[in-house]
């Protein structure tokens, strides 16, 4: 089967989701209304609460939620076969991710831009809030610590990505200032993306690297420290100054990358060499159910998206109806990236025959990002004639910039959580942005170097928990949205069905992993996994209690 058929079917499905399903959910279920005053206007402060053009906000939201995950997850999950991976990406984008992301935006905007953790108190109860926020903070801690390692590894292994990655920050700062002075968006976008791509060409000929050892630490460890210093500064700057323009330019850069990749598929029409269903898996390969549904998170549905939607994006929403464009279309963009990743790692551009493909994918996790960069670079070279070196640099920079924007937003979101704790528990010091940011970065660095030693790779120790924890968070976010809908007297089936499916798969995966951690004697992961599983059960019980009481109250009122 040629890859172009997969691409066409996937894109048609996502187009249906955007044009039909998202319109139905936004208008009939969430009842989005332009007359509603969003938190960006009501609480405008010029730093976090800033009314923003929906295209610019889409760029921020898209690149913040994407990171490297919609590449890593599909590039690993294709090991089970391309058919189940493609189905989960396409159907997950249409019926799960889009509704989840748009719903989190809507729910937060309707409650003064509160994060899902803080919002759960209003919707379900005070005990739920405390439990929810623990899971949120744990997910953010994992994402920030691990993405710091991912970017540092890329800088060390691909020194030609260093110059364009830092050049993008300078370009974003300039664009932020010009946008503030009402310079038209389209010319800025064209010039900014042009400079960004020129920096990629320059970077290909000008690799930059730190000394292999400096201050008693390796080059990777020093990059991790530099990245967190940058993230701390970026998280304190007004969103219009760096976060918005950086994410917007990165979003436009990704669109160009997607055009190059998808265009190359239609030009070269490569065959698929990966099996539709892999029957030659290694003996120790875990079951596709439920592991597929936690391996591919971003690109299908991801709890991290709810944190971004209710953390930064909801505070910048100009009109409530923009939530459909920002939230649902952001999920579609991520689904498109996941889909083309599956094509890149499944076709002849990675392996010329099924036998060669099985050599590359000898076990689960063997392909990952390197398979995407190799397959994608060969695909671009075949379709557009660009050299493999420039194509590889382009894709490597795309991965680094995506991970960087997620890290920027992640540290800012951690700061929000700590500040919300300061409000909740009346701790004045925690309400201070600088103090909260320093605490957030300190937690990340403590995990990175405290658990990982001088390498700074401590985040990798708890990363195995991310898949199930992230998806449990997605189900809890959909649960909060569902309770809001039930209380408002609106149909909740469109969020309850995705919530139930994701919860069952994620909980099942968490239980399986719990057994593995116990057999390995990894008591840290055993303890953390147990906490997440218990929290999910308690939150569900609290929510069920609220729903039962609400239904009983409605019944009593109707009898009167």
Coordinates of C-alpha atoms in Angstrom, one line a residue:
X1 CA 0.0 0.0 0.0
X2 CA 1.5 3.4 -1.0
X3 CA 1.9 6.0 1.7
X4 CA -0.1 8.5 -0.3
X5 CA -3.3 6.5 0.4
X6 CA -2.6 6.6 4.1
X7 CA -2.0 10.4 3.9
X8 CA -5.2 11.1 1.9
X9 CA -7.4 9.0 4.2
X10 CA -5.9 10.5 7.3
X11 CA -6.1 14.1 6.1
X12 CA -9.7 13.7 4.9
X13 CA -10.7 12.3 8.3
X14 CA -9.1 15.2 10.2
X15 CA -10.7 17.7 7.7
X16 CA -14.1 16.2 8.6
X17 CA -13.2 16.6 12.3
X18 CA -12.3 20.3 11.9
X19 CA -15.2 21.3 9.5
X20 CA -18.0 19.3 11.0
X21 CA -17.4 17.7 14.4
X22 CA -15.6 20.6 16.0
X23 CA -18.3 23.0 14.8
X24 CA -21.0 20.8 16.4
X25 CA -19.1 20.5 19.7
X26 CA -18.3 24.2 19.9
X27 CA -21.8 25.4 19.1
X28 CA -24.1 22.8 20.4
X29 CA -22.2 21.3 23.4
X30 CA -19.9 24.0 24.7
X31 CA -22.2 26.8 23.4
X32 CA -19.2 29.2 22.8
X33 CA -20.3 32.8 22.8
X34 CA -18.5 35.9 21.5
X35 CA -20.4 38.0 24.0
X36 CA -18.7 36.3 26.9
X37 CA -15.8 38.4 28.3
X38 CA -12.7 36.2 28.4
X39 CA -10.2 36.3 31.2
X40 CA -7.7 38.0 28.8
X41 CA -9.9 41.1 28.8
X42 CA -11.4 40.8 32.3
X43 CA -8.0 40.3 34.0
X44 CA -5.7 41.9 31.5
X45 CA -2.2 42.6 33.0
X46 CA 0.1 42.8 30.0
X47 CA 2.2 39.8 31.3
X48 CA 0.1 36.6 31.5
X49 CA -3.4 37.8 30.6
X50 CA -3.1 39.3 27.1
X51 CA -5.9 39.3 24.4
X52 CA -4.2 37.7 21.4
X53 CA -4.8 37.3 17.7
X54 CA -6.2 33.7 17.3
X55 CA -3.6 32.8 14.6
X56 CA -0.7 33.9 16.9
X57 CA -2.3 32.1 19.8
X58 CA -2.7 29.0 17.7
X59 CA 1.0 29.1 17.0
X60 CA 1.8 29.3 20.8
X61 CA -0.7 26.6 21.7
X62 CA 0.3 24.2 18.9
X63 CA 4.0 24.4 19.5
X64 CA 3.6 24.3 23.3
X65 CA 1.6 21.1 23.3
X66 CA 3.5 19.4 20.5
X67 CA 7.1 19.3 21.7
X68 CA 8.8 16.2 20.4
X69 CA 6.1 13.8 21.7
X70 CA 4.0 13.6 18.4
X71 CA 7.2 12.4 16.8
X72 CA 8.6 10.1 19.5
X73 CA 5.3 8.3 20.3
X74 CA 4.3 7.3 16.8
X75 CA 7.9 6.5 15.8
X76 CA 8.0 4.0 18.7
X77 CA 4.4 2.7 18.4
X78 CA 4.7 1.8 14.7
X79 CA 6.6 -1.3 16.0
X80 CA 3.2 -2.9 16.6
X81 CA 2.3 -2.2 12.9
X82 CA 1.3 0.9 11.0
X83 CA -2.5 0.2 10.9
X84 CA -3.3 0.4 14.6
X85 CA -1.0 3.4 15.0
X86 CA -2.6 5.3 12.1
X87 CA -6.1 4.5 13.3
X88 CA -5.4 5.7 16.8
X89 CA -3.8 8.9 15.5
X90 CA -6.6 9.8 13.2
X91 CA -9.6 8.8 15.3
X92 CA -7.9 10.0 18.5
X93 CA -7.4 13.5 16.9
X94 CA -11.0 13.8 15.7
X95 CA -12.9 12.5 18.7
X96 CA -10.5 12.7 21.6
X97 CA -7.7 15.3 21.4
X98 CA -9.7 18.1 19.6
X99 CA -12.6 17.8 22.1
X100 CA -10.2 17.6 25.1
X101 CA -8.1 20.6 24.1
X102 CA -11.0 22.8 23.1
X103 CA -12.9 21.7 26.2
X104 CA -10.1 22.6 28.5
X105 CA -9.8 26.0 26.9
X106 CA -13.5 26.6 27.3
X107 CA -13.7 25.3 30.9
X108 CA -10.8 27.5 32.0
X109 CA -11.9 30.6 30.2
X110 CA -15.3 30.2 31.8
X111 CA -13.6 30.2 35.2
X112 CA -11.2 33.2 35.1
X113 CA -8.4 31.3 33.4
X114 CA -7.9 28.8 36.3
X115 CA -5.7 25.7 35.6
X116 CA -7.5 22.4 35.5
X117 CA -6.2 21.6 38.9
X118 CA -7.6 24.7 40.6
X119 CA -10.7 24.5 38.5
X120 CA -11.5 21.0 39.7
X121 CA -12.3 22.5 43.2
X122 CA -15.0 24.7 41.7
X123 CA -16.5 21.8 39.6
X124 CA -16.0 18.8 41.9
X125 CA -14.6 19.7 45.3
X126 CA -11.7 20.8 47.5
X127 CA -10.2 17.4 48.0
X128 CA -10.2 16.8 44.2
X129 CA -8.2 20.0 43.7
X130 CA -5.3 18.9 45.9
X131 CA -5.2 15.5 44.3
X132 CA -5.5 16.8 40.8
X133 CA -2.7 19.4 41.2
X134 CA -0.3 16.8 42.5
X135 CA -0.7 14.8 39.2
X136 CA -0.4 18.1 37.2
X137 CA 2.8 19.1 38.9
X138 CA 4.3 15.6 38.5
X139 CA 3.6 15.6 34.8
X140 CA 5.1 19.1 34.4
X141 CA 8.2 18.0 36.4
X142 CA 8.7 15.0 34.1
X143 CA 8.2 17.0 30.9
X144 CA 10.6 19.8 31.8
X145 CA 13.3 17.6 33.2
X146 CA 13.2 15.2 30.3
X147 CA 12.9 17.8 27.5
X148 CA 16.0 19.5 29.0
X149 CA 17.8 16.2 28.4
X150 CA 16.3 15.8 24.9
X151 CA 17.4 19.2 23.8
X152 CA 20.9 18.9 25.4
X153 CA 21.4 15.5 23.7
X154 CA 20.4 17.1 20.4
X155 CA 22.8 19.9 20.8
X156 CA 25.6 17.5 21.6
X157 CA 24.8 15.0 18.8
X158 CA 23.7 17.6 16.2
X159 CA 25.9 20.7 16.8
X160 CA 24.6 22.1 13.6
X161 CA 21.2 22.6 15.3
X162 CA 22.7 24.9 18.0
X163 CA 22.9 28.2 16.0
X164 CA 19.4 28.1 14.5
X165 CA 17.9 27.1 17.8
X166 CA 19.3 30.2 19.6
X167 CA 18.8 32.4 16.5
X168 CA 15.1 31.6 16.7
X169 CA 15.0 33.3 20.2
X170 CA 16.6 36.5 18.8
X171 CA 14.1 36.6 15.9
X172 CA 11.2 36.1 18.3
X173 CA 12.3 38.9 20.5
X174 CA 12.4 41.3 17.6
X175 CA 9.1 40.2 16.2
X176 CA 7.5 40.6 19.6
X177 CA 8.6 44.2 19.8
X178 CA 7.4 44.9 16.2
X179 CA 4.0 43.2 16.8
X180 CA 3.6 45.4 19.9
X181 CA 4.1 48.4 17.6
X182 CA 1.3 47.2 15.3
X183 CA 3.5 46.1 12.4
X184 CA 1.4 43.8 10.1
X185 CA 1.5 40.1 11.0
X186 CA 1.9 38.6 7.6
X187 CA 5.1 40.4 6.5
X188 CA 6.6 39.7 9.9
X189 CA 5.7 36.0 9.6
X190 CA 7.3 35.7 6.1
X191 CA 10.5 37.5 7.1
X192 CA 10.8 35.7 10.4
X193 CA 10.3 32.2 8.8
X194 CA 12.8 33.2 6.1
X195 CA 15.4 34.2 8.6
X196 CA 14.8 31.0 10.6
X197 CA 15.4 28.8 7.5
X198 CA 18.4 30.8 6.5
X199 CA 19.8 30.2 10.0
X200 CA 19.3 26.4 9.4
X201 CA 21.5 26.7 6.2
X202 CA 24.1 28.7 8.2
X203 CA 23.9 26.1 11.0
X204 CA 24.6 23.3 8.6
X205 CA 28.0 24.9 7.8
X206 CA 28.7 26.3 11.3
X207 CA 28.3 23.6 14.0
X208 CA 28.6 24.9 17.6
X209 CA 29.6 22.9 20.6
X210 CA 30.5 23.3 24.2
X211 CA 33.8 21.9 25.5
X212 CA 33.4 18.2 26.4
X213 CA 34.1 19.1 30.0
X214 CA 33.6 22.5 31.7
X215 CA 33.2 23.4 35.4
X216 CA 33.7 19.7 36.2
X217 CA 30.5 18.8 34.2
X218 CA 30.0 17.3 30.8
X219 CA 28.8 19.3 27.8
X220 CA 25.4 17.8 28.1
X221 CA 25.1 18.7 31.8
X222 CA 26.2 22.3 31.0
X223 CA 23.6 22.6 28.2
X224 CA 20.9 21.4 30.7
X225 CA 21.8 24.1 33.2
X226 CA 21.9 26.8 30.4
X227 CA 18.5 25.7 29.1
X228 CA 16.9 26.0 32.6
X229 CA 18.4 29.4 33.1
X230 CA 16.9 30.5 29.8
X231 CA 13.6 28.9 30.6
X232 CA 13.4 30.7 34.0
X233 CA 14.0 34.0 32.3
X234 CA 11.6 33.3 29.5
X235 CA 8.8 32.2 31.9
X236 CA 9.0 35.6 33.7
X237 CA 8.9 37.8 30.6
X238 CA 5.5 39.1 29.3
X239 CA 4.0 36.5 26.9
X240 CA 3.9 39.0 24.0
X241 CA 7.7 39.6 24.3
X242 CA 9.0 36.1 23.7
X243 CA 6.6 33.3 24.3
X244 CA 4.0 34.3 21.7
X245 CA 6.3 35.3 18.8
X246 CA 8.7 32.4 19.4
X247 CA 5.9 29.8 19.4
X248 CA 4.2 31.5 16.4
X249 CA 7.4 31.5 14.3
X250 CA 8.0 27.9 15.3
X251 CA 4.5 27.0 14.4
X252 CA 4.9 28.6 10.9
X253 CA 8.3 26.8 10.6
X254 CA 6.5 23.5 11.4
X255 CA 3.8 24.3 8.7
X256 CA 6.6 24.7 6.2
X257 CA 8.1 21.4 7.4
X258 CA 4.8 19.7 7.1
X259 CA 4.3 21.0 3.5
X260 CA 7.8 19.8 2.6
X261 CA 7.1 16.3 4.1
X262 CA 3.5 15.9 2.8
X263 CA 4.5 17.4 -0.6
X264 CA 7.4 14.9 -0.9
X265 CA 4.9 12.0 -0.3
X266 CA 2.7 13.1 -3.2
X267 CA 5.7 13.7 -5.4
X268 CA 7.7 10.5 -4.7
X269 CA 4.8 8.3 -3.6
X270 CA 7.0 5.9 -1.5
X271 CA 5.9 2.4 -0.7
X272 CA 5.3 1.2 2.9
X273 CA 7.8 -1.5 4.0
X274 CA 6.6 -1.7 7.6
X275 CA 4.0 -4.4 8.3
X276 CA 0.4 -3.5 8.7
X277 CA 0.4 -5.6 11.9
X278 CA 3.8 -6.7 13.2
X279 CA 3.8 -10.5 13.8
X280 CA 7.6 -10.7 14.3
X281 CA 7.8 -8.8 17.6
X282 CA 10.4 -9.7 20.2
X283 CA 9.4 -12.1 22.9
X284 CA 9.4 -9.5 25.7
X285 CA 7.3 -7.0 23.7
X286 CA 4.3 -5.8 25.8
X287 CA 0.8 -6.1 24.6
X288 CA -0.5 -3.6 22.1
X289 CA -3.5 -3.1 24.3
X290 CA -3.3 -1.0 26.4
X291 CA 0.3 0.1 25.7
X292 CA -0.4 1.6 22.2
X293 CA -2.8 4.2 23.8
X294 CA -0.2 5.5 26.2
X295 CA 2.8 5.3 23.8
X296 CA 1.0 7.6 21.3
X297 CA -0.3 10.4 23.5
X298 CA 0.4 13.7 21.7
X299 CA -1.0 13.1 18.3
X300 CA -4.0 11.3 19.6
X301 CA -4.9 12.7 23.1
X302 CA -2.6 14.0 25.9
X303 CA -3.2 15.3 29.4
X304 CA -0.3 17.7 29.0
X305 CA -2.5 19.6 26.4
X306 CA -5.1 20.3 29.1
X307 CA -2.4 21.9 31.3
X308 CA -1.4 24.2 28.4
X309 CA -5.0 24.9 27.4
X310 CA -6.0 25.9 30.9
X311 CA -2.6 27.3 31.9
X312 CA -1.3 29.8 29.2
X313 CA -3.7 29.6 26.3
X314 CA -6.9 30.4 28.2
X315 CA -5.4 33.5 29.6
X316 CA -4.7 34.8 26.0
X317 CA -8.1 34.0 24.4
X318 CA -9.4 37.1 22.8
X319 CA -12.9 35.7 22.0
X320 CA -14.4 32.5 23.4
X321 CA -15.2 31.2 19.9
X322 CA -11.5 31.4 19.1
X323 CA -11.2 28.4 21.3
X324 CA -12.3 26.2 18.5
X325 CA -9.5 27.5 16.2
X326 CA -6.9 27.4 18.8
X327 CA -7.8 24.2 20.6
X328 CA -9.3 21.9 18.0
X329 CA -7.1 23.0 15.1
X330 CA -4.1 22.8 17.4
X331 CA -4.9 19.2 17.9
X332 CA -5.4 18.7 14.2
X333 CA -2.0 20.2 13.5
X334 CA -0.4 17.8 16.0
X335 CA -2.3 14.9 14.5
X336 CA -0.9 15.8 11.1
X337 CA 2.6 15.8 12.5
X338 CA 2.0 12.3 14.0
X339 CA 0.6 11.0 10.8
X340 CA 3.5 12.1 8.6
X341 CA 5.9 10.7 11.3
X342 CA 4.3 7.3 10.8
X343 CA 4.7 7.6 7.1
X344 CA 8.4 8.6 7.4
X345 CA 9.2 5.6 9.7
X346 CA 7.1 3.1 7.8
X347 CA 8.4 3.5 4.2
X348 CA 11.2 2.8 1.9
X349 CA 12.8 6.1 2.8
X350 CA 13.9 4.5 6.1
X351 CA 14.2 0.9 5.0
X352 CA 14.1 -0.4 1.4
X353 CA 12.5 -3.7 2.3
X354 CA 10.4 -5.4 5.0
X355 CA 13.6 -7.2 6.1
X356 CA 15.6 -4.0 6.4
X357 CA 12.7 -2.4 8.4
X358 CA 12.7 -5.3 10.9
X359 CA 16.5 -4.8 11.3
X360 CA 15.9 -1.1 12.2
X361 CA 13.0 -2.0 14.4
X362 CA 14.5 -5.0 16.2
X363 CA 12.6 -4.2 19.4
X364 CA 10.1 -1.7 20.8
X365 CA 11.7 1.7 21.0
X366 CA 14.5 1.0 18.5
X367 CA 13.4 3.7 16.0
X368 CA 12.2 6.8 17.8
X369 CA 13.5 10.3 16.8
X370 CA 16.5 9.1 14.8
X371 CA 14.2 7.0 12.5
X372 CA 12.0 10.0 11.9
X373 CA 15.0 12.3 11.0
X374 CA 16.5 9.6 8.7
X375 CA 13.3 8.7 7.0
X376 CA 12.0 12.3 6.8
X377 CA 15.3 13.6 5.4
X378 CA 15.4 10.9 2.8
X379 CA 11.8 11.7 1.9
X380 CA 12.5 15.4 1.5
X381 CA 15.6 14.7 -0.6
X382 CA 13.6 12.3 -2.8
X383 CA 10.6 14.7 -3.3
X384 CA 12.3 18.1 -3.4
X385 CA 15.9 17.5 -4.1
X386 CA 17.3 19.1 -1.0
X387 CA 20.5 17.5 0.3
X388 CA 20.2 14.9 3.1
X389 CA 22.5 17.1 5.3
X390 CA 20.2 20.2 5.1
X391 CA 17.1 18.1 5.4
X392 CA 18.4 16.3 8.5
X393 CA 19.4 19.7 10.0
X394 CA 15.9 21.1 9.2
X395 CA 14.2 18.2 11.0
X396 CA 16.6 18.1 13.9
X397 CA 16.1 21.8 14.4
X398 CA 12.3 21.3 14.2
X399 CA 12.5 18.7 17.0
X400 CA 14.8 21.0 19.2
X401 CA 12.6 24.1 18.7
X402 CA 9.4 22.1 19.5
X403 CA 11.0 20.7 22.6
X404 CA 12.3 24.2 23.6
X405 CA 8.9 25.8 23.2
X406 CA 7.3 23.1 25.4
X407 CA 10.0 23.6 28.0
X408 CA 9.4 27.4 27.9
X409 CA 5.7 26.9 28.5
X410 CA 6.3 24.1 31.0
X411 CA 8.3 26.2 33.4
X412 CA 5.8 29.0 33.1
X413 CA 3.0 26.5 33.9
X414 CA 4.9 25.2 36.9
X415 CA 5.2 28.8 38.1
X416 CA 1.4 29.2 37.8
X417 CA 0.8 26.0 39.8
X418 CA 3.1 27.2 42.6
X419 CA 1.5 30.6 42.6
X420 CA -1.9 29.0 42.8
X421 CA -0.7 27.0 45.8
X422 CA 0.3 30.3 47.3
X423 CA -3.2 31.6 46.8
X424 CA -4.9 28.5 48.1
X425 CA -2.7 28.0 51.2
X426 CA -2.2 31.7 51.8
X427 CA 1.6 31.6 51.5
X428 CA 2.6 35.1 50.4
X429 CA 6.1 34.2 49.2
X430 CA 4.8 31.6 46.8
X431 CA 2.6 34.2 45.0
X432 CA 5.7 36.0 43.9
X433 CA 6.5 35.2 40.3
X434 CA 10.3 35.2 40.8
X435 CA 10.1 33.0 43.9
X436 CA 7.7 30.6 42.2
X437 CA 9.9 30.4 39.1
X438 CA 13.1 29.7 41.1
X439 CA 11.2 26.9 43.0
X440 CA 10.0 25.4 39.7
X441 CA 13.5 25.4 38.2
X442 CA 15.0 24.1 41.4
X443 CA 12.6 21.1 41.4
X444 CA 13.6 20.3 37.8
X445 CA 17.3 20.6 38.5
X446 CA 17.1 18.7 41.7
X447 CA 15.4 15.8 39.8
X448 CA 17.9 16.2 36.9
X449 CA 21.1 16.2 39.0
X450 CA 19.9 14.8 42.3
X451 CA 18.6 11.6 40.8
X452 CA 20.9 11.5 37.7
X453 CA 24.2 12.6 39.2
X454 CA 26.6 14.8 37.2
X455 CA 25.0 13.8 33.9
X456 CA 21.8 15.7 34.7
X457 CA 19.7 12.8 33.3
X458 CA 17.6 12.3 36.4
X459 CA 14.4 13.0 34.6
X460 CA 14.8 9.8 32.7
X461 CA 14.5 7.9 35.9
X462 CA 10.8 8.7 36.3
X463 CA 10.0 9.2 32.6
X464 CA 8.7 5.6 32.3
X465 CA 5.7 6.8 34.4
X466 CA 4.9 9.6 31.9
X467 CA 2.7 7.5 29.4
X468 CA 0.1 6.2 31.9
X469 CA 0.3 9.3 34.2
X470 CA -0.2 11.7 31.2
X471 CA -3.2 9.8 29.9
X472 CA -4.8 9.5 33.3
X473 CA -4.5 13.3 33.5
X474 CA -6.3 13.5 30.1
X475 CA -9.1 11.4 31.5
X476 CA -9.4 13.6 34.6
X477 CA -9.5 16.7 32.5
X478 CA -12.3 15.2 30.4
X479 CA -14.0 14.3 33.6
X480 CA -14.0 17.9 34.9
X481 CA -15.4 19.1 31.5
X482 CA -18.1 16.4 31.7
X483 CA -19.2 17.4 35.2
X484 CA -19.4 21.1 34.0
X485 CA -21.6 20.0 31.1
X486 CA -23.8 17.9 33.4
X487 CA -24.3 20.7 35.8
X488 CA -25.1 23.0 32.9
X489 CA -27.8 20.6 31.7
X490 CA -26.0 19.8 28.4
X491 CA -25.1 16.4 26.8
X492 CA -21.9 15.0 28.3
X493 CA -21.6 11.8 26.2
X494 CA -19.1 13.4 23.8
X495 CA -16.6 13.8 26.6
X496 CA -17.7 10.9 28.9
X497 CA -17.0 8.2 26.2
X498 CA -13.4 9.5 25.4
X499 CA -12.9 9.9 29.2
X500 CA -13.9 6.3 30.0
X501 CA -11.8 4.8 27.2
X502 CA -8.7 6.7 28.0
X503 CA -9.0 6.1 31.7
X504 CA -9.5 2.3 31.3
X505 CA -6.5 2.1 28.9
X506 CA -4.2 4.3 31.1
X507 CA -5.2 2.7 34.4
X508 CA -4.6 -0.8 32.9
X509 CA -1.2 0.3 31.6
X510 CA -0.4 1.8 35.0
X511 CA -1.2 -1.5 36.7
X512 CA 0.9 -3.5 34.2
X513 CA 3.8 -1.1 34.7
X514 CA 3.4 -1.3 38.5
X515 CA 4.1 -5.1 38.2
X516 CA 7.2 -4.4 36.1
X517 CA 8.6 -1.9 38.6
X518 CA 7.9 -4.3 41.5
X519 CA 9.8 -7.1 39.7
X520 CA 12.7 -4.7 39.0
X521 CA 12.8 -3.6 42.6
X522 CA 12.3 0.0 41.5
X523 CA 10.6 1.3 44.6
X524 CA 10.6 4.9 43.6
X525 CA 8.5 4.1 40.5
X526 CA 6.3 1.7 42.5
X527 CA 5.5 4.5 44.9
X528 CA 4.9 7.2 42.3
X529 CA 2.8 4.8 40.2
X530 CA 0.7 3.8 43.2
X531 CA 0.1 7.5 44.0
X532 CA -1.1 8.3 40.5
X533 CA -3.4 5.2 40.4
X534 CA -4.9 5.9 43.8
X535 CA -5.4 9.6 43.0
X536 CA -7.3 8.7 39.8
X537 CA -9.6 6.4 41.7
X538 CA -10.3 9.0 44.4
X539 CA -11.0 11.8 41.9
X540 CA -13.4 9.5 39.9
X541 CA -15.2 8.7 43.2
X542 CA -15.5 12.3 44.1
X543 CA -16.8 13.2 40.7
X544 CA -19.4 10.4 40.7
X545 CA -20.6 11.6 44.1
X546 CA -21.1 15.1 42.8
X547 CA -22.9 13.8 39.7
X548 CA -25.2 11.6 41.8
X549 CA -26.0 14.5 44.2
X550 CA -26.7 16.8 41.2
X551 CA -29.1 14.3 39.6
X552 CA -30.9 13.8 42.9
X553 CA -31.3 17.5 43.3
X554 CA -32.6 17.8 39.8
X555 CA -35.1 15.0 40.4
X556 CA -36.3 16.6 43.7
X557 CA -36.7 20.0 41.9
X558 CA -38.7 18.5 39.1
X559 CA -41.1 16.7 41.5
X560 CA -41.8 20.0 43.3

